[in-house]
Coordinates of C-alpha atoms and ligand atoms in Angstrom, one line a residue:
X1 CA -11.0 33.3 64.3
X2 CA -10.7 36.6 62.3
X3 CA -13.8 38.7 62.1
X4 CA -14.1 41.6 59.6
X5 CA -16.6 44.3 59.6
X6 CA -18.1 46.0 56.5
X7 CA -21.4 47.1 55.2
X8 CA -24.1 44.4 55.4
X9 CA -26.3 44.2 52.3
X10 CA -29.0 41.7 52.4
X11 CA -30.1 40.4 55.7
X12 CA -29.3 36.7 55.0
X13 CA -26.6 34.7 56.8
X14 CA -24.7 31.9 55.1
X15 CA -21.7 29.7 55.7
X16 CA -19.6 28.1 53.0
X17 CA -16.4 27.6 51.2
X18 CA -14.7 30.6 49.7
X19 CA -13.5 31.2 46.2
X20 CA -11.3 34.3 45.8
X21 CA -11.5 36.2 42.6
X22 CA -8.9 38.8 41.7
X23 CA -11.0 40.9 39.5
X24 CA -9.3 44.3 39.4
X25 CA -7.6 44.2 36.0
X26 CA -4.7 46.6 36.4
X27 CA -4.3 47.1 40.2
X28 CA -4.6 43.7 41.8
X29 CA -5.4 43.7 45.5
X30 CA -2.6 42.2 47.6
X31 CA -3.5 38.6 48.3
X32 CA -1.2 36.2 50.3
X33 CA -1.5 32.5 50.0
X34 CA -0.7 29.8 52.6
X35 CA 2.6 27.9 51.9
X36 CA 0.7 24.7 50.8
X37 CA -1.0 26.7 48.0
X38 CA 2.4 27.7 46.4
X39 CA 2.5 24.7 44.0
X40 CA -1.0 25.4 42.8
X41 CA -0.3 29.0 42.1
X42 CA 3.0 28.1 40.3
X43 CA 1.0 25.7 38.1
X44 CA -1.5 28.5 37.5
X45 CA 1.3 30.8 36.5
X46 CA 2.5 28.3 33.9
X47 CA -0.9 27.8 32.5
X48 CA -1.5 31.6 32.3
X49 CA 1.7 32.1 30.3
X50 CA 1.0 29.2 28.0
X51 CA -2.5 30.3 27.2
X52 CA -1.5 33.9 26.8
X53 CA 1.2 32.8 24.3
X54 CA -1.1 30.7 22.2
X55 CA -3.7 33.5 22.2
X56 CA -1.1 36.0 20.9
X57 CA 0.0 33.4 18.2
X58 CA -3.5 33.0 16.9
X59 CA -4.1 36.8 17.0
X60 CA -0.9 37.3 15.0
X61 CA -2.2 34.8 12.3
X62 CA -5.6 36.5 12.1
X63 CA -4.2 40.0 12.0
X64 CA -1.6 39.1 9.4
X65 CA -4.4 37.8 7.1
X66 CA -6.2 41.1 7.5
X67 CA -3.4 43.7 7.7
X68 CA -0.2 42.0 6.3
X69 CA 2.7 40.3 8.0
X70 CA 4.6 43.5 8.6
X71 CA 1.9 45.1 10.8
X72 CA 1.3 41.8 12.5
X73 CA 4.9 42.0 13.8
X74 CA 3.7 44.1 16.6
X75 CA 2.7 40.9 18.2
X76 CA 6.3 39.6 17.8
X77 CA 7.4 41.5 20.9
X78 CA 4.5 40.0 22.9
X79 CA 5.3 36.5 21.8
X80 CA 9.0 36.9 22.4
X81 CA 8.4 38.3 25.8
X82 CA 6.0 35.6 26.8
X83 CA 8.5 32.9 25.6
X84 CA 11.4 34.4 27.6
X85 CA 11.9 32.3 30.8
X86 CA 13.4 35.1 32.9
X87 CA 10.2 37.1 33.7
X88 CA 8.4 33.9 34.5
X89 CA 11.1 32.9 36.9
X90 CA 11.0 36.2 38.7
X91 CA 7.2 36.1 39.1
X92 CA 7.5 32.5 40.3
X93 CA 10.0 33.7 43.0
X94 CA 7.5 36.3 44.2
X95 CA 4.9 33.5 44.6
X96 CA 7.2 31.0 46.4
X97 CA 9.3 33.5 48.5
X98 CA 6.8 36.2 49.3
X99 CA 3.7 34.0 49.2
X100 CA 1.9 36.3 46.8
X101 CA -1.1 34.9 44.7
X102 CA -0.2 34.4 41.1
X103 CA -2.3 37.3 39.9
X104 CA -0.8 39.7 42.5
X105 CA 2.7 38.5 41.7
X106 CA 2.1 39.1 38.0
X107 CA 0.8 42.6 38.7
X108 CA 3.6 43.6 41.0
X109 CA 6.3 42.3 38.7
X110 CA 4.8 43.9 35.6
X111 CA 4.3 47.3 37.3
X112 CA 8.0 47.4 38.3
X113 CA 9.1 46.2 34.9
X114 CA 6.9 48.7 33.1
X115 CA 8.3 51.5 35.2
X116 CA 11.8 50.7 34.0
X117 CA 10.8 51.3 30.4
X118 CA 8.9 54.4 31.3
X119 CA 12.0 55.9 32.9
X120 CA 14.2 55.3 29.8
X121 CA 15.3 58.2 27.7
X122 CA 14.6 56.7 24.4
X123 CA 11.0 57.4 23.1
X124 CA 11.1 54.0 21.4
X125 CA 11.7 52.2 24.6
X126 CA 9.2 54.4 26.5
X127 CA 6.6 53.3 23.9
X128 CA 7.4 49.7 24.9
X129 CA 5.9 50.4 28.3
X130 CA 2.5 50.3 26.5
X131 CA 3.2 46.9 25.2
X132 CA 4.2 45.7 28.7
X133 CA 0.8 47.1 30.0
X134 CA -0.9 45.1 27.3
X135 CA 0.9 41.9 28.2
X136 CA 0.1 42.5 31.9
X137 CA -3.6 42.9 31.1
X138 CA -3.6 39.8 29.1
X139 CA -1.9 37.7 31.8
X140 CA -4.2 39.0 34.5
X141 CA -7.2 38.3 32.4
X142 CA -6.1 34.7 32.0
X143 CA -5.3 34.4 35.7
X144 CA -8.7 35.8 36.8
X145 CA -10.5 34.0 34.0
X146 CA -9.4 30.6 35.5
X147 CA -10.8 31.7 38.8
X148 CA -14.2 32.5 37.3
X149 CA -14.3 29.1 35.8
X150 CA -13.7 27.7 39.2
X151 CA -17.1 29.1 40.1
X152 CA -18.8 27.8 37.1
X153 CA -17.5 24.2 37.5
X154 CA -19.7 21.6 39.1
X155 CA -19.8 21.4 42.9
X156 CA -21.3 23.0 46.0
X157 CA -22.3 26.7 45.9
X158 CA -19.4 29.0 47.0
X159 CA -18.9 32.3 48.7
X160 CA -17.2 34.7 46.4
X161 CA -14.5 37.0 47.8
X162 CA -13.4 39.7 45.4
X163 CA -11.8 43.1 45.4
X164 CA -14.9 44.4 43.6
X165 CA -17.6 43.0 41.3
X166 CA -19.6 44.7 38.6
X167 CA -23.4 44.2 38.7
X168 CA -23.1 42.2 35.5
X169 CA -20.5 39.8 37.0
X170 CA -23.0 39.1 39.9
X171 CA -25.8 38.5 37.5
X172 CA -23.7 36.0 35.5
X173 CA -22.5 34.2 38.7
X174 CA -25.9 34.0 40.1
X175 CA -27.1 32.4 36.8
X176 CA -24.6 29.6 37.5
X177 CA -26.7 28.8 40.5
X178 CA -23.5 28.4 42.6
X179 CA -23.3 31.8 44.3
X180 CA -24.0 31.4 48.0
X181 CA -22.9 34.8 49.2
X182 CA -20.3 37.4 48.6
X183 CA -17.8 39.8 50.3
X184 CA -15.9 42.6 48.6
X185 CA -13.1 45.0 49.5
X186 CA -14.8 47.8 47.6
X187 CA -18.4 49.2 47.4
X188 CA -20.9 51.2 49.3
X189 CA -24.4 50.4 50.6
X190 CA -26.1 51.8 47.5
X191 CA -23.6 50.7 44.8
X192 CA -25.4 48.8 42.1
X193 CA -23.4 45.7 43.1
X194 CA -25.0 45.9 46.5
X195 CA -28.4 46.6 45.2
X196 CA -28.3 43.7 42.8
X197 CA -27.1 41.4 45.6
X198 CA -30.0 42.5 47.8
X199 CA -32.5 42.1 45.0
X200 CA -31.3 38.6 44.2
X201 CA -31.4 37.8 48.0
X202 CA -27.7 37.0 48.1
X203 CA -26.2 37.6 51.6
X204 CA -23.4 40.1 51.1
X205 CA -21.0 42.3 52.9
X206 CA -19.2 45.1 50.9
X207 CA -16.7 47.8 51.7
X208 CA -14.5 45.4 53.8
X209 CA -11.3 47.1 52.4
X210 CA -8.9 44.1 52.7
X211 CA -11.0 41.0 52.7
X212 CA -9.2 39.6 49.6
X213 CA -5.9 39.7 51.6
X214 CA -7.4 37.8 54.5
X215 CA -9.2 34.9 52.8
X216 CA -7.7 32.1 50.7
X217 CA -9.6 29.9 48.4
X218 CA -10.9 26.9 50.3
X219 CA -11.3 28.8 53.6
X220 CA -14.7 28.4 55.4
X221 CA -16.4 31.8 55.6
X222 CA -19.5 33.1 57.4
X223 CA -21.3 36.0 55.7
X224 CA -23.6 37.8 58.0
X225 CA -25.4 40.4 55.8
X226 CA -27.5 41.5 58.7
X227 CA -24.7 42.8 60.9
X228 CA -22.2 43.4 58.1
X229 CA -19.8 40.8 59.4
X230 CA -17.5 38.2 57.8
X231 CA -15.9 35.5 59.9
X232 CA -13.0 33.6 58.4
X233 CA -12.6 29.9 59.4
X234 CA -15.1 30.2 62.3
X235 CA -14.4 28.3 65.5
X236 CA -17.1 26.3 67.4
X237 CA -18.4 29.3 69.3
X238 CA -18.7 31.4 66.2
X239 CA -20.4 28.6 64.4
X240 CA -22.9 28.5 67.2
X241 CA -23.5 32.3 66.9
X242 CA -24.0 31.9 63.2
X243 CA -26.6 29.2 63.7
X244 CA -28.4 31.4 66.3
X245 CA -28.5 34.5 64.0
X246 CA -29.8 32.4 61.2
X247 CA -32.6 31.0 63.4
X248 CA -33.4 34.5 64.7
X249 CA -33.6 35.8 61.2
X250 CA -35.9 32.9 60.1
X251 CA -38.2 33.7 63.0
X252 CA -38.3 37.4 62.3
X253 CA -39.1 36.8 58.7
X254 CA -41.9 34.4 59.6
X255 CA -43.5 36.9 61.9
X256 CA -43.2 39.7 59.4
X257 CA -44.6 37.6 56.6
X258 CA -47.8 37.4 58.6
X259 CA -48.3 41.1 57.7
X260 CA -48.4 40.2 54.0
X261 CA -52.2 40.5 53.5
X262 CA -52.7 43.4 55.9
X263 CA -52.9 46.9 54.5
X264 CA -50.0 49.3 54.7
X265 CA -52.0 51.8 56.7
X266 CA -51.3 54.0 59.7
X267 CA -53.2 53.5 63.0
X268 CA -55.4 56.5 62.0
X269 CA -56.3 55.0 58.6
X270 CA -53.8 56.7 56.2
X271 CA -53.0 54.4 53.3
X272 CA -49.4 54.1 52.1
X273 CA -48.5 52.4 48.8
X274 CA -45.7 49.9 49.0
X275 CA -44.2 48.8 45.7
X276 CA -41.3 46.6 44.7
X277 CA -38.0 47.3 42.9
X278 CA -36.9 44.7 40.4
X279 CA -34.0 44.1 38.0
X280 CA -35.5 41.1 36.2
X281 CA -39.1 40.1 35.4
X282 CA -38.7 36.9 37.5
X283 CA -38.5 39.0 40.6
X284 CA -42.1 40.3 40.4
X285 CA -43.5 37.2 42.1
X286 CA -41.1 37.7 45.0
X287 CA -42.4 41.2 45.4
X288 CA -46.0 40.2 45.3
X289 CA -45.3 37.5 47.8
X290 CA -44.0 40.1 50.2
X291 CA -47.1 42.2 49.8
X292 CA -46.1 44.7 47.1
X293 CA -49.0 46.4 45.4
X294 CA -47.1 46.7 42.2
X295 CA -43.7 47.5 40.8
X296 CA -42.4 51.0 41.3
X297 CA -39.0 50.6 39.7
X298 CA -38.0 48.1 37.0
X299 CA -34.3 48.7 36.4
X300 CA -34.3 47.6 32.8
X301 CA -30.6 48.1 32.2
X302 CA -30.0 44.7 33.9
X303 CA -31.6 43.0 30.9
X304 CA -28.7 44.5 29.0
X305 CA -26.0 43.7 31.6
X306 CA -26.8 40.0 31.7
X307 CA -25.8 39.2 28.1
X308 CA -23.0 40.1 25.7
X309 CA -25.2 41.7 23.0
X310 CA -28.1 44.1 23.8
X311 CA -31.6 42.5 23.7
X312 CA -33.5 43.5 20.6
X313 CA -37.0 45.0 20.6
X314 CA -38.7 41.7 20.6
X315 CA -36.7 40.2 23.5
X316 CA -37.4 43.3 25.5
X317 CA -41.1 43.2 24.7
X318 CA -41.2 39.6 25.9
X319 CA -39.5 40.6 29.1
X320 CA -41.9 43.4 29.8
X321 CA -44.9 41.2 29.0
X322 CA -43.5 38.6 31.3
X323 CA -43.3 41.2 34.1
X324 CA -46.8 42.4 33.3
X325 CA -48.3 38.9 33.4
X326 CA -46.8 38.4 36.9
X327 CA -47.9 41.8 38.1
X328 CA -51.5 41.4 37.0
X329 CA -53.6 44.5 37.1
X330 CA -51.2 46.3 39.5
X331 CA -48.9 49.1 38.2
X332 CA -45.5 48.4 36.5
X333 CA -43.2 51.4 36.4
X334 CA -40.6 50.6 33.7
X335 CA -37.6 52.8 34.0
X336 CA -35.8 53.3 30.7
X337 CA -32.1 52.4 30.3
X338 CA -29.8 53.7 33.1
X339 CA -26.5 52.4 31.7
X340 CA -23.2 54.0 32.6
X341 CA -21.7 54.9 36.0
X342 CA -21.1 51.5 37.6
X343 CA -23.4 49.7 35.1
X344 CA -21.2 49.1 32.2
X345 CA -22.2 46.6 29.4
X346 CA -20.0 43.5 29.5
X347 CA -19.8 43.4 25.7
X348 CA -17.2 46.1 25.6
X349 CA -17.3 49.2 23.4
X350 CA -17.6 51.5 26.3
X351 CA -15.3 54.4 26.3
X352 CA -13.6 54.7 29.7
X353 CA -14.5 58.0 31.4
X354 CA -12.6 59.8 34.1
X355 CA -15.8 60.4 36.1
X356 CA -18.3 57.9 34.9
X357 CA -21.0 59.0 37.4
X358 CA -20.7 62.5 35.9
X359 CA -20.4 61.3 32.4
X360 CA -22.4 59.9 29.6
X361 CA -24.7 58.1 31.9
X362 CA -28.4 57.1 31.9
X363 CA -30.8 59.3 29.9
X364 CA -27.9 61.2 28.4
X365 CA -26.5 58.0 27.0
X366 CA -30.0 57.0 25.7
X367 CA -30.6 60.3 24.0
X368 CA -27.2 60.0 22.2
X369 CA -27.8 56.3 21.3
X370 CA -31.2 56.3 19.7
X371 CA -30.7 52.9 18.0
X372 CA -30.7 51.5 21.5
X373 CA -33.3 53.8 23.0
X374 CA -35.9 53.6 20.3
X375 CA -36.3 49.8 20.4
X376 CA -36.6 50.0 24.1
X377 CA -39.4 52.6 23.9
X378 CA -41.1 50.6 21.2
X379 CA -41.0 47.5 23.3
X380 CA -42.4 49.3 26.4
X381 CA -45.2 51.0 24.4
X382 CA -46.2 47.7 22.7
X383 CA -46.3 46.1 26.2
X384 CA -48.7 48.8 27.4
X385 CA -51.5 47.0 25.5
X386 CA -51.3 44.3 28.2
X387 CA -51.4 46.2 31.5
X388 CA -50.8 49.2 33.7
X389 CA -47.4 50.3 32.2
X390 CA -45.9 53.5 33.3
X391 CA -42.7 55.0 31.8
X392 CA -40.0 56.6 33.9
X393 CA -36.9 58.5 32.6
X394 CA -33.8 58.3 34.9
X395 CA -31.2 60.9 35.8
X396 CA -33.0 63.9 34.4
X397 CA -31.0 67.0 35.2
X398 CA -32.6 69.6 32.9
X399 CA -36.1 70.0 31.5
X400 CA -34.8 69.7 27.9
X401 CA -33.8 66.1 28.5
X402 CA -37.4 65.3 29.6
X403 CA -38.7 67.1 26.5
X404 CA -36.3 65.3 24.2
X405 CA -37.2 61.9 25.7
X406 CA -40.9 62.6 25.4
X407 CA -40.3 63.7 21.8
X408 CA -38.6 60.4 20.9
X409 CA -41.5 58.6 22.7
X410 CA -44.1 60.4 20.6
X411 CA -42.2 59.6 17.4
X412 CA -42.2 55.9 18.5
X413 CA -45.9 56.0 19.2
X414 CA -46.7 57.5 15.8
X415 CA -44.5 54.9 14.2
X416 CA -46.2 52.0 16.0
X417 CA -49.6 53.4 15.2
X418 CA -48.7 53.5 11.5
X419 CA -47.6 49.9 11.8
X420 CA -50.9 48.9 13.3
X421 CA -49.8 48.0 16.8
X422 CA -52.3 48.3 19.7
X423 CA -51.1 50.3 22.7
X424 CA -52.3 52.8 25.3
X425 CA -51.8 56.3 24.2
X426 CA -52.3 57.6 27.8
X427 CA -49.3 55.9 29.4
X428 CA -48.3 57.9 32.5
X429 CA -44.9 59.5 32.1
X430 CA -42.6 60.1 35.1
X431 CA -39.1 61.1 36.0
X432 CA -36.6 60.1 38.6
X433 CA -35.6 63.0 40.9
X434 CA -32.1 62.0 41.6
X435 CA -30.0 65.0 40.8
X436 CA -29.9 68.1 42.9
X437 CA -30.9 70.1 39.7
X438 CA -34.1 68.0 39.3
X439 CA -34.9 68.4 43.0
X440 CA -34.5 72.1 42.9
X441 CA -36.6 72.4 39.7
X442 CA -39.2 69.8 40.8
X443 CA -42.1 72.1 40.2
X444 CA -41.2 72.7 36.6
X445 CA -40.6 69.0 36.0
X446 CA -43.9 68.3 37.7
X447 CA -45.8 70.5 35.2
X448 CA -44.7 68.1 32.4
X449 CA -45.0 64.7 34.1
X450 CA -47.6 62.5 35.8
X451 CA -45.4 61.3 38.5
X452 CA -41.9 61.6 40.0
X453 CA -39.9 59.2 42.0
X454 CA -37.1 60.3 44.3
X455 CA -34.0 58.3 43.7
X456 CA -32.1 58.8 47.0
X457 CA -29.1 56.7 46.0
X458 CA -28.0 59.1 43.4
X459 CA -29.5 62.2 45.0
X460 CA -27.3 61.6 48.1
X461 CA -24.2 60.9 45.9
X462 CA -24.6 64.1 43.9
X463 CA -25.8 66.3 46.7
X464 CA -23.1 65.3 49.2
X465 CA -20.4 64.7 46.6
X466 CA -19.8 61.2 47.8
X467 CA -19.3 58.4 45.3
X468 CA -21.9 55.7 46.2
X469 CA -19.5 52.9 45.2
X470 CA -16.4 54.1 47.1
X471 CA -15.8 52.3 50.4
X472 CA -13.3 55.0 51.5
X473 CA -16.0 57.6 51.8
X474 CA -18.9 55.2 52.6
X475 CA -19.3 56.7 56.1
X476 CA -20.1 60.0 54.5
X477 CA -22.9 58.6 52.5
X478 CA -26.1 59.1 54.5
X479 CA -29.8 59.8 53.9
X480 CA -29.8 61.5 57.4
X481 CA -27.9 64.6 56.3
X482 CA -30.1 67.7 56.9
X483 CA -29.5 68.8 53.3
X484 CA -31.0 65.6 51.9
X485 CA -34.0 65.8 54.2
X486 CA -34.7 69.4 53.2
X487 CA -34.4 68.5 49.5
X488 CA -36.9 65.7 49.9
X489 CA -39.3 68.0 51.7
X490 CA -39.0 70.5 48.9
X491 CA -39.5 67.9 46.2
X492 CA -42.7 66.6 47.9
X493 CA -44.1 70.1 48.2
X494 CA -43.2 71.5 44.8
X495 CA -43.8 68.3 42.9
X496 CA -47.4 68.2 44.3
X497 CA -48.0 71.9 43.7
X498 CA -46.8 71.3 40.1
X499 CA -49.4 68.6 39.7
X500 CA -47.3 65.5 39.8
X501 CA -47.6 62.6 42.3
X502 CA -44.3 62.1 44.3
X503 CA -42.9 58.8 45.5
X504 CA -39.5 57.4 46.5
X505 CA -37.6 54.4 45.1
X506 CA -34.1 54.8 46.4
X507 CA -32.7 52.6 49.2
X508 CA -33.9 55.1 51.8
X509 CA -37.5 54.1 51.1
X510 CA -36.8 50.6 52.2
X511 CA -35.0 51.5 55.4
X512 CA -37.5 51.3 58.3
X513 CA -35.5 53.7 60.3
X514 CA -36.6 56.5 57.9
X515 CA -40.3 55.4 57.5
X516 CA -41.8 57.7 60.2
X517 CA -39.9 60.7 58.9
X518 CA -40.8 60.1 55.3
X519 CA -44.5 59.7 56.1
X520 CA -44.2 62.9 58.0
X521 CA -42.6 64.6 55.0
X522 CA -45.7 63.8 53.1
X523 CA -44.7 60.7 51.1
X524 CA -47.4 58.1 50.6
X525 CA -45.7 55.8 48.1
X526 CA -42.5 53.9 48.4
X527 CA -40.8 51.4 46.2
X528 CA -38.1 49.0 47.6
X529 CA -36.4 45.7 47.4
X530 CA -39.0 43.0 48.2
X531 CA -37.2 41.9 51.4
X532 CA -37.8 45.3 53.0
X533 CA -41.5 45.6 52.4
X534 CA -42.6 43.8 55.5
X535 CA -40.3 45.8 57.8
X536 CA -41.5 49.1 56.4
X537 CA -45.1 48.0 56.7
X538 CA -44.6 47.0 60.3
X539 CA -43.6 50.6 61.1
X540 CA -46.4 52.2 59.1
X541 CA -49.0 50.1 60.9
X542 CA -47.6 51.1 64.3
X543 CA -47.7 54.9 63.9
X544 CA -50.3 57.7 63.4
X545 CA -50.0 60.7 61.2
X546 CA -49.7 62.9 64.3
X547 CA -46.6 60.8 65.3
X548 CA -45.1 61.2 61.8
X549 CA -45.6 65.0 61.8
X550 CA -44.1 65.4 65.2
X551 CA -41.1 63.5 64.2
X552 CA -40.8 65.5 61.0
X553 CA -40.9 68.8 62.9
X554 CA -38.2 67.7 65.3
X555 CA -35.9 66.4 62.6
X556 CA -36.2 69.5 60.5
X557 CA -34.6 71.4 63.5
X558 CA -31.5 69.2 63.7
X559 CA -28.2 70.3 62.3
X560 CA -26.2 67.1 62.1
X561 CA -26.7 63.6 60.8
X562 CA -25.9 62.1 64.2
X563 CA -28.8 63.9 65.9
X564 CA -31.1 62.7 63.1
X565 CA -30.0 59.1 63.3
X566 CA -30.1 58.9 67.1
X567 CA -33.5 60.4 67.2
X568 CA -35.0 58.3 64.4
X569 CA -33.5 55.1 66.0
X570 CA -35.2 55.9 69.3
X571 CA -38.5 56.8 67.7
X572 CA -38.5 53.6 65.6
X573 CA -37.8 51.5 68.7
X574 CA -40.7 53.1 70.5
X575 CA -43.0 51.6 67.9
X576 CA -41.1 48.4 67.2
X577 CA -39.2 47.2 70.2
X578 CA -36.9 44.6 68.4
X579 CA -35.8 47.2 65.8
Ligands
LIG1 C1 -31.5 55.9 42.9 O1 -30.6 56.5 42.4 O2 -31.9 56.1 44.1 C2 -32.2 54.8 42.2 C3 -33.3 54.3 42.6 O3 -31.7 54.4 41.0 P1 -30.4 53.5 40.9 O4 -30.1 53.0 42.3 O5 -30.7 52.4 40.0 O6 -29.4 54.4 40.4
LIG2 MG1 -30.2 56.3 40.3

């Protein structure tokens, strides 16, 4: 049965029933349905039109109360259009004759229909194209909304197949307790969608390009996150393979878990710190259980992505205290809000940007939204009274951003002192080094920080000019590029000379293939998804510093990513046969 290859995310393997979500609002992926599903999609189409119509009617009433009946007439066109039976019939024909899913048929029909208006000479009629787009969005929202409900209804956990999913959608689905695994057309290995799936331990394969056109709701699907494979309606032999891989993984995990209480130390006694990355306080326990000696990255924006309104100071304080309680006397590095890019708040109010990863993202957003940033800093500072809290600012690209962030932090501390709160006034302050600018100016940043953590996910994206979420260029996204390795080396050297400690918390830190090299480059602290800790520890315990330095010297002489990868794979296999 069909087998599709993409990018494996978390090393789990699952089998289950698929639910297909058409999530891309304006450009629906092409999805075909089997003939027996036509009646179901036609019924869905009717429901979608009916609910869109009643929604417009109630909006018209509300709007007319606020702005007068005349202005409310703009809804008249929408209502009239939705009541006309002709468009509905034409969409129904696309479903029954071309076997398109309802959502795809709507989007195809509406696009063609809109184009007709756009090409008209009259500006009045051209303007109607905007109304058509509005109606299209409304219809598609209803069509996809029903599918989301399918997941939240009672029943067995399902495998979600989607064009793309935002991190907040995954969080919400996971909360339903019915998300077994997922596969998407879009996405790269370090997209936040992938990171959140790995963090939550959901087996996932992303970047499959056309999985939504190949799977229908109700199909049985195997998600093999280890090999990046999806099998649709597996036959007996494939089911057998799936069972064998699952057993193999279980065995590997059990053997690695035996390393839990052993130190992460090279054969010649050099200690390496292994910390965990989390998105939610509840993940701390999982990190400790895998042997983490603290949390090196708490991606706090996920507290914001999981609910429609931002958590207030008190809710955040509670979340940080919960994480601290679980972490005990180990360190907890709390990264301030890193919203923007592919982490958009579900409550709306975000202005669409042409290049969101180069836009108002992360620390830039926080510094321009002090009513959001200050409560977060207050909550973190208050939590510092209860443990080893450290504060890390993300996406610093110029020293003035660091100074501004520290200025706001100082103001917040003065304020809290006046209000009589207890807190540590020596909280270590660090930055993420995840822009080429920060990497190049590491020494200057080091002068004004206690620690710095290399965020390779963004550092690679910005250095190689490769969108970390775009499956079309995912093969160009690699930590093995010589430019990345040289940048890391420079950050480690200059950061240290500038007086800051340097660690790494991007996905590269959790990939055992790079462990020998990173130790050779001088790094002694790594933070990663809990599941990767045992594998990285396994490699560290099998090498000496002399090995690591030899590997580093050799790699620094390579000119291509291929040479680096082949060499590192061989070197890793020398110390860990099954790798
Ligand atoms: C990074 O960019 O490497 C990083 C750790 O931050 P995030 O993945 O949350 O952008
Ligand atoms: Mg980042």
